Amino acid sequence: MKYDFSAIEAKWRERWEKSKPYAAVTGGDKPKFYGLIEFPYPSAAGLHVGHPRPFTAMDIICRKKRMQGYNVLNPIGFDAFGLPTENFAIKNHIHPAIITKQNIENFTRQLKMLGYSFDWDRVVDTTDPNYYKWTQWIFLQLFKNGLAYKTTMPVNWCTSCKCVLANEEVVEGVCERCGAPVVRREKSQWMLGITKYADRLIDDLDDVDFIERVKTQQRNWIGRSTGMEVTFRTTVGDEVTVYTTRVDTLFGVTYAVISPEHPKLLEWKNSIKNWGEVEAYKEAASRKSDFERGELNKDKTGVRLDGVEIINPASGEAVPMFVSDYVLMGYGTGIVMGVPGHDQRDWDFATKFGLPIIEVVKGGDITKEAFTLKDDTGIMVNSGFLNGMTVKDAIPAMTQYALEQGWGREKVNFKLRDWVFSRQRYWGEPIPLVNCPECGWVPIPESELPLVLPQVDSYELTDDGESPLSKMTDWVNTKCPKCGGDAKRETDTMPQWAGSSWYFLRYMDPHNDKELVSREAEEYWGPVDWYNGGMEHTTLHLLYSRFWHKFLYDIGVVHTKEPYAKRTSHGMILGQNPHYVGNVSTQAEKDALIAKYGNQALRPAVKMSKSLGNVVNPDDVVKTYGADTMRVYIMFVGDFEKVAVWSDDAVKGSKRFLDRCWNLMDSAEESGEISRKNEVIIHKTIKKVTQDIDDLKLNTALAALMAMVNEFYANGVTRGDLKELILLLSPFAPHIAEEMWEITGFAAETGKMAMQNDWPVYDEAKTVDSEKEIAVQINGKLKATVTVPADSTDDMMIEAAKGNEKIQRLMEGMEIVRTIPVRGKLVNFILKPAK
RNA sequence: GCCGGUGUGGUGGAAUAGGUAGACACAGGGGACUUAAAAUCCCCCGGCAGCGAUGCUGUACCGGUUCGAGUCCGGUCACCGGCACCA
């Protein structure tokens, strides 16, 4: 009998569609498990081979949990607002809603093709008014609680298209579309006060099971630092404040730097003798993004303010002041004190501008580089009353002094900035606010939600930088909900992050038209037990959704402080690089590739992209090898957390493995019992596969299954042996497992589909071989192996090792200095020549 | 630049807590079956030396800790992800 994957997969797809074995039911006696993957953005290109990696992994986890008796929620949805769809719509003159609908249909077909055990009755779509009604509702609660406010923020402005651009649309300072220069322009924007939650977003990380690099990256992104704001008098009679975490180095200040956007500069206009030069610098800085400023960090630029100096409150000395774009307006106070001896950026700047570098902490060589260590290795010098103290003691001492003198105050700072929540775009949730000349910003009544995104004739960008909605005068002009007077609607829309900040709650109760989620459903399913997603979402989506969830907790909508109990992350799937130098043999060809593609030619694997022609379409793989092979391959390809390279050749190995599983049915003995020969390997494999799935080591789980199959071929199998294989295989390759379950007669015997059956349980006693091979080392080097009973004591192992012929030979004329036995592993003899 | 990560055969990757490096695969080589090919089944497969037993060497590079380091520590290099309006 041949393994006809396409017939088998079509058969089971249809059965699952009809009988809905994966529909989740809220409530019941079983323990619950909520497994979540980041919902996809339904792009026109369809599912990418990158998607199946996390999806298959979570599907395996959920299928195993079901088999272990859990009530599982394994939902899917679509994060469908966003730029690519909008740009596609503009280009092709099709409404984004139509494109979105088509794309979702295509994604749905592909996801069903891959046999995921999603609950298809709980699909959410962020662009559905019944969904975004609640996104808008949450925004209104944020507004009512003072967490949404308007402020002026710089935006990217294309001088030719006359529109606001996303950072992504700005490439090397010019507009991606037209190539015209992009400048920074101030624009009034809605902001969300995520910084008010900064402490809780850091502190509550202690209570969740996130992989460590996710926690670290979030902590660093929030960037909490405790320091001091120090007030300096200026030589023009006013004051400025700087923020520093190194108040101990105050005696080492030799200059100060102000950000080009700082309002103080304008106040000093008349005192600055070289204003023309300063103004030109401000203008040049406005063309760079924060990122570009940082990138050019090595070559620092700046202009000295001629006429304004600041007075060091500790030493009483006046030092020069510069304007430079390495100081960002958005962090601290927008002015920094320069301590070149003990901060590398300051050192670079001082070196370039020939400023004095004073050593105030001993321990480094400040003629070569800044000495930045903050531990006990440094002793204060050249620092007045601090001399002789360690840095650790100097910080509180100087803090105390500054507080007494009244020119310093303690301050906790965060790198985290508030969330820019406005987009001057069409394809997003309308912001449900009305601007009334009398009453200011007024929320629309909740009974009027959803505020539906109106149909527009043109969703093209406007040339005044406003959202396309601003052209809809009928829609824009409205009455103030408060006073009834003429008023205008907000025409900005929300960012795509909005809909994805709470979707996991909607899955719990997707059809509720009274609340965003019922208390009953939320208390039953919440929190998400396991959330897997990409590392690239760690600092934005993951943080934003934690923020919203904490807010919803504060207003009593949800019962847990954190949305996700556990977070793991997967690596990207890369494609083969068609321009890789390893693909050609002659040096001339290699040189040609390097000349043409530069460093790009040195990488065997790169991100898949249409232009490189290395995109793999899951449809093709499924057609050639089947969905089960696709699932097995994408799990077997490598460590789930690391990047992996797609290989068409290697897919065959996964297909071959499934063929080998299938073909075992031809030779299986009738007995329904586990055979004696295979007992140990079966129990070992059950243990390994069970643990590996829990640890997200799907590649080694499959390797263990392959090893078991290899042993089955060597030993022969019974129907009972096959039963265990089918059950272990079913989360990975559900279609073939179901079919084999039916053919081998277990479906008829048990009356159950495989995935509703019990997950195999191992007997620890049966997972160990009776004998074990241990290593015998001499001076730490492997010289022989000996086989000993598995439960051997140290003495028995040493005895056996000494009994080995080769070891005896090597020990001749030597003296044993030391013997190191490691139970079950090895014996190491340390020898020296005998006297 | 800043933050987070990675580096192991021809290739993808294994190696719980420092304890036999290369599991499991792909590619390659050999054999069986076959008129033949495909498929399938079995064997070999880091490098150097050797007919062989075996010896030496080997986890990006330099150094350290240890009886013992792919794993821990210090430094260097290369690459990948993120950097707030891409999702």
XYZ file of C-alpha atoms in Angstrom, chain A residues 85-502:
418
model
C -2.517 46.899 1.973
C -3.134 50.625 1.834
C -0.261 51.189 -0.574
C -1.413 48.297 -2.732
C -4.900 49.815 -2.765
C -3.593 53.203 -3.844
C -1.480 51.697 -6.581
C -4.158 49.420 -8.000
C -7.265 51.471 -7.186
C -8.978 48.724 -5.242
C -10.505 49.371 -1.849
C -8.296 48.031 0.958
C -11.301 46.232 2.454
C -11.716 44.184 -0.729
C -8.027 43.333 -0.833
C -8.108 42.398 2.822
C -11.058 40.070 2.298
C -9.310 38.297 -0.587
C -6.086 37.976 1.325
C -7.828 36.556 4.381
C -9.582 33.965 2.209
C -6.277 32.923 0.731
C -4.576 32.724 4.121
C -7.480 30.693 5.490
C -7.219 28.206 2.645
C -3.474 27.825 3.208
C -3.766 27.472 6.973
C -6.450 24.799 6.605
C -4.263 23.051 4.059
C -1.534 22.680 6.688
C -3.857 20.886 9.094
C -3.716 23.293 12.019
C -6.100 22.482 14.839
C -7.419 26.024 15.109
C -10.904 26.758 16.339
C -12.221 28.258 13.123
C -15.370 29.545 14.818
C -13.313 32.058 16.800
C -11.510 33.858 13.980
C -11.001 37.569 14.581
C -10.259 40.249 11.994
C -9.012 43.597 13.299
C -10.672 45.443 10.391
C -14.131 44.066 11.198
C -16.231 46.873 12.782
C -17.515 44.351 15.338
C -13.903 43.918 16.396
C -12.573 47.445 16.175
C -15.625 48.711 18.027
C -13.793 47.409 21.102
C -10.414 48.745 20.021
C -12.096 52.154 19.924
C -13.804 51.463 23.242
C -10.452 50.771 24.891
C -9.060 53.989 23.414
C -11.990 55.931 24.903
C -11.285 54.458 28.335
C -7.625 55.442 27.971
C -8.741 58.946 27.011
C -11.155 59.188 29.926
C -8.401 58.074 32.287
C -6.004 60.737 31.083
C -3.720 58.306 29.271
C -4.392 59.700 25.779
C -3.254 63.236 25.115
C -2.233 65.444 22.217
C 1.226 66.842 21.731
C 3.518 68.054 18.991
C 5.896 65.460 17.634
C 8.337 65.424 14.752
C 7.194 63.405 11.733
C 8.916 62.449 8.500
C 7.745 64.788 5.771
C 8.372 64.149 2.083
C 9.000 67.477 0.405
C 7.737 66.212 -2.947
C 4.790 63.909 -2.088
C 3.867 66.401 0.629
C 2.859 63.711 3.023
C 3.849 62.056 6.293
C 6.006 58.974 5.858
C 6.574 55.982 8.058
C 10.189 55.480 9.124
C 10.265 52.472 6.878
C 9.378 54.609 3.874
C 12.411 56.802 4.474
C 15.520 55.269 2.935
C 18.807 57.059 3.541
C 17.099 60.364 4.119
C 14.974 60.326 0.993
C 11.440 59.229 0.185
C 11.225 55.590 -0.847
C 8.660 56.379 -3.558
C 9.910 59.550 -5.203
C 13.481 59.998 -3.995
C 12.875 63.531 -2.754
C 14.507 64.646 0.494
C 12.630 63.958 3.714
C 12.631 66.487 6.523
C 11.374 66.462 10.081
C 8.236 68.440 10.622
C 6.355 69.126 13.825
C 2.813 67.801 13.911
C 0.168 67.466 16.577
C -0.256 63.789 17.447
C -2.251 61.612 19.827
C -0.026 59.982 22.415
C -0.616 57.171 24.904
C 0.982 57.441 28.319
C 2.802 54.116 28.444
C 5.568 55.730 30.521
C 3.127 55.909 33.457
C 3.262 52.087 33.425
C 7.048 51.890 32.997
C 7.786 50.707 36.533
C 5.098 48.042 36.465
C 6.154 46.881 32.999
C 9.630 46.230 34.387
C 8.759 44.942 37.841
C 6.060 42.485 36.769
C 8.507 40.729 34.459
C 9.643 38.958 37.633
C 6.315 37.134 37.801
C 6.132 35.757 34.270
C 7.886 32.909 32.481
C 9.389 34.709 29.491
C 12.638 33.524 27.936
C 15.441 35.530 29.476
C 16.488 37.447 26.370
C 12.934 38.768 25.984
C 12.945 40.018 29.573
C 16.376 41.596 29.184
C 15.453 43.311 25.967
C 12.255 44.705 27.498
C 14.102 45.936 30.577
C 16.716 47.633 28.442
C 14.107 49.154 26.174
C 12.250 50.626 29.130
C 15.691 51.647 30.349
C 15.052 52.622 33.948
C 17.920 54.550 35.462
C 18.173 56.369 38.741
C 20.158 59.561 38.687
C 19.950 63.214 39.417
C 18.814 66.379 37.766
C 21.432 69.050 38.333
C 20.769 72.727 37.809
C 23.588 74.811 36.313
C 23.555 78.618 36.240
C 24.556 80.139 32.918
C 26.698 83.176 32.168
C 23.648 84.889 30.665
C 21.835 84.839 33.985
C 19.390 81.938 33.625
C 19.535 78.251 34.515
C 19.592 74.915 32.720
C 19.018 71.426 34.044
C 20.909 68.310 33.026
C 20.198 64.689 33.888
C 23.052 62.428 34.957
C 23.491 58.966 36.425
C 27.066 59.854 37.366
C 26.738 62.752 39.731
C 30.000 61.564 41.299
C 31.870 62.843 38.247
C 30.593 66.407 38.533
C 34.102 67.776 39.166
C 35.128 66.299 35.824
C 32.690 68.396 33.776
C 34.583 70.358 31.137
C 31.707 71.367 28.848
C 27.981 70.864 28.245
C 26.007 69.960 25.137
C 22.490 71.015 24.203
C 20.245 69.259 21.711
C 19.603 71.210 18.472
C 15.835 71.191 19.136
C 16.120 72.579 22.643
C 13.866 75.654 23.122
C 16.568 77.325 25.257
C 18.580 77.952 22.116
C 15.948 80.337 20.798
C 15.857 82.147 24.151
C 19.602 82.691 23.879
C 19.474 83.844 20.270
C 20.574 87.379 21.126
C 23.390 86.267 23.405
C 24.858 83.808 20.893
C 27.325 85.712 18.735
C 27.646 82.955 16.139
C 23.862 82.450 15.779
C 24.096 81.997 12.010
C 26.335 78.990 12.434
C 24.135 77.539 15.174
C 21.003 77.968 13.092
C 22.589 76.212 10.115
C 23.504 73.318 12.392
C 19.923 73.109 13.716
C 18.671 72.987 10.136
C 21.084 70.192 9.181
C 20.166 68.173 12.281
C 16.465 68.396 11.446
C 17.125 66.342 8.359
C 18.486 63.381 10.274
C 16.517 60.752 12.131
C 17.511 59.816 15.673
C 18.878 56.612 14.215
C 21.092 58.354 11.691
C 22.352 60.635 14.413
C 23.453 57.632 16.395
C 24.973 55.941 13.389
C 27.216 58.922 12.740
C 28.240 58.792 16.343
C 31.873 58.076 15.649
C 32.331 61.310 13.806
C 30.781 63.779 16.185
C 29.670 67.157 14.938
C 28.768 70.275 16.857
C 29.056 74.024 17.187
C 30.319 75.932 20.198
C 27.924 78.571 21.495
C 29.844 81.800 21.447
C 28.477 83.833 24.333
C 26.787 81.283 26.590
C 28.644 79.224 29.168
C 27.487 77.236 32.179
C 28.780 77.316 35.725
C 29.621 74.046 37.421
C 27.815 74.150 40.777
C 30.380 71.900 42.401
C 33.533 73.759 41.361
C 32.069 77.171 40.531
C 33.931 77.228 37.228
C 32.445 78.276 33.887
C 32.754 75.778 31.035
C 31.820 76.124 27.345
C 28.573 74.948 25.832
C 28.019 73.263 22.477
C 25.083 72.280 20.335
C 25.373 68.740 18.955
C 22.964 66.208 17.566
C 24.280 63.296 19.612
C 22.147 64.742 22.390
C 18.513 63.778 21.895
C 15.683 66.054 22.968
C 13.528 63.060 23.853
C 15.675 61.664 26.654
C 16.530 63.322 29.942
C 16.401 67.103 29.756
C 17.892 67.563 26.278
C 21.129 68.903 27.788
C 24.027 66.781 28.977
C 27.082 67.613 30.994
C 30.305 66.521 29.335
C 32.581 64.346 31.465
C 35.125 63.216 28.887
C 37.252 61.318 31.360
C 34.466 58.894 32.195
C 32.033 58.660 29.284
C 33.185 57.404 25.908
C 30.856 59.609 23.832
C 31.995 62.637 25.783
C 35.626 61.530 25.369
C 35.204 61.306 21.586
C 33.574 64.729 21.511
C 36.181 66.381 23.733
C 39.025 64.851 21.750
C 37.589 66.128 18.521
C 37.042 69.656 19.852
C 40.267 69.833 21.855
C 38.525 70.169 25.212
C 40.272 69.356 28.487
C 39.823 65.858 29.883
C 39.986 65.681 33.672
C 40.456 62.444 35.541
C 38.157 62.284 38.554
C 38.151 58.490 39.033
C 41.463 56.659 39.129
C 41.838 53.281 37.491
C 41.988 53.819 33.738
C 44.159 55.649 31.262
C 42.144 58.654 30.164
C 44.668 59.669 27.571
C 43.591 56.608 25.577
C 39.893 56.229 26.358
C 37.238 57.082 28.916
C 37.275 55.104 32.170
C 33.632 54.201 32.687
C 33.596 51.526 35.391
C 31.186 52.238 38.193
C 32.355 49.607 40.678
C 34.777 49.756 43.589
C 37.909 49.688 41.436
C 37.938 53.467 41.047
C 38.910 56.025 43.707
C 37.864 59.675 43.387
C 40.567 62.271 42.646
C 40.534 65.959 41.651
C 37.076 66.118 43.191
C 37.228 68.306 46.288
C 35.489 66.702 49.226
C 34.968 63.425 47.326
C 38.699 62.684 47.042
C 39.643 59.249 48.309
C 36.134 57.789 48.209
C 35.087 54.932 45.951
C 32.579 55.713 43.194
C 29.980 53.744 45.134
C 30.381 56.013 48.157
C 30.803 59.184 46.107
C 27.401 58.915 44.401
C 25.348 59.154 47.639
C 27.786 61.704 49.099
C 27.458 64.043 46.130
C 23.704 63.429 45.975
C 23.400 64.434 49.608
C 25.495 67.543 49.033
C 23.509 68.597 45.946
C 20.225 68.172 47.805
C 21.479 70.320 50.681
C 22.760 72.972 48.316
C 19.443 72.968 46.463
C 20.808 72.563 42.930
C 20.094 68.865 42.523
C 17.173 66.507 42.892
C 16.921 62.735 42.569
C 15.180 61.546 39.469
C 14.252 58.215 37.892
C 14.451 58.331 34.130
C 13.253 55.957 31.468
C 14.424 55.503 27.923
C 10.872 54.431 27.136
C 8.906 57.186 25.435
C 5.169 57.631 25.216
C 3.474 55.882 22.325
C 2.747 57.968 19.208
C -0.759 56.800 18.460
C -1.845 58.880 15.419
C -1.419 57.971 11.794
C -2.302 60.276 8.918
C -3.583 57.305 6.979
C -6.833 55.773 5.842
C -6.538 52.055 6.597
C -6.772 52.082 10.378
C -9.348 52.405 13.152
C -10.864 55.922 13.265
C -10.090 57.669 16.536
C -13.521 58.177 18.148
C -13.110 61.775 19.269
C -14.712 65.069 18.227
C -13.045 68.451 18.434
C -15.476 71.121 19.607
C -14.482 74.784 19.593
C -16.317 75.163 22.928
C -15.614 71.896 24.749
C -12.263 70.793 23.269
C -11.738 67.076 22.596
C -14.912 65.154 23.393
C -15.323 61.362 23.173
C -18.236 60.113 21.104
C -20.826 58.252 23.203
C -20.049 54.555 23.604
C -23.481 53.776 22.178
C -22.272 55.183 18.842
C -19.436 52.682 18.600
C -18.180 51.404 16.317
C -17.302 54.604 14.562
C -17.129 53.002 11.156
C -14.350 53.874 8.756
C -16.267 55.687 6.012
C -16.110 54.657 2.381
C -13.990 57.208 0.568
C -13.491 57.783 -3.125
C -9.804 58.235 -2.655
C -7.624 56.915 0.097
C -4.666 58.606 -1.556
C -2.485 60.633 0.739
C -3.442 64.284 0.973
C -1.008 67.022 0.126
C -1.443 68.822 3.430
C -0.293 65.896 5.513
C -3.709 65.143 6.934
C -5.405 61.767 6.810
C -7.474 60.959 3.698
C -10.476 61.090 6.032
C -10.067 64.860 6.279
C -11.406 65.137 2.719
C -14.716 63.571 3.810
C -16.373 66.765 4.885
C -19.762 65.077 5.469
C -18.114 62.744 7.890
C -15.745 65.255 9.447
C -18.398 67.882 10.192
C -20.524 66.726 13.064
C -22.134 67.953 16.264
C -20.404 68.051 19.616
C -21.779 65.193 21.742
C -21.528 67.484 24.778
C -22.894 70.883 23.745
C -24.529 70.048 20.409
C -22.628 72.789 18.586
C -20.738 72.388 15.310
C -17.620 70.310 15.713
C -15.162 68.240 13.704
C -14.164 64.619 13.985
C -10.569 63.531 14.492
C -9.354 62.370 11.090
C -6.205 60.554 12.182
C -6.448 56.807 12.512
C -4.864 54.397 14.987
C -1.606 52.539 14.337
C -1.689 48.876 13.464
C -0.406 48.072 16.948
C -3.809 48.991 18.370
C -5.758 45.990 17.099
C -3.016 43.569 18.063
C -2.771 44.896 21.618
C -5.810 42.998 22.881
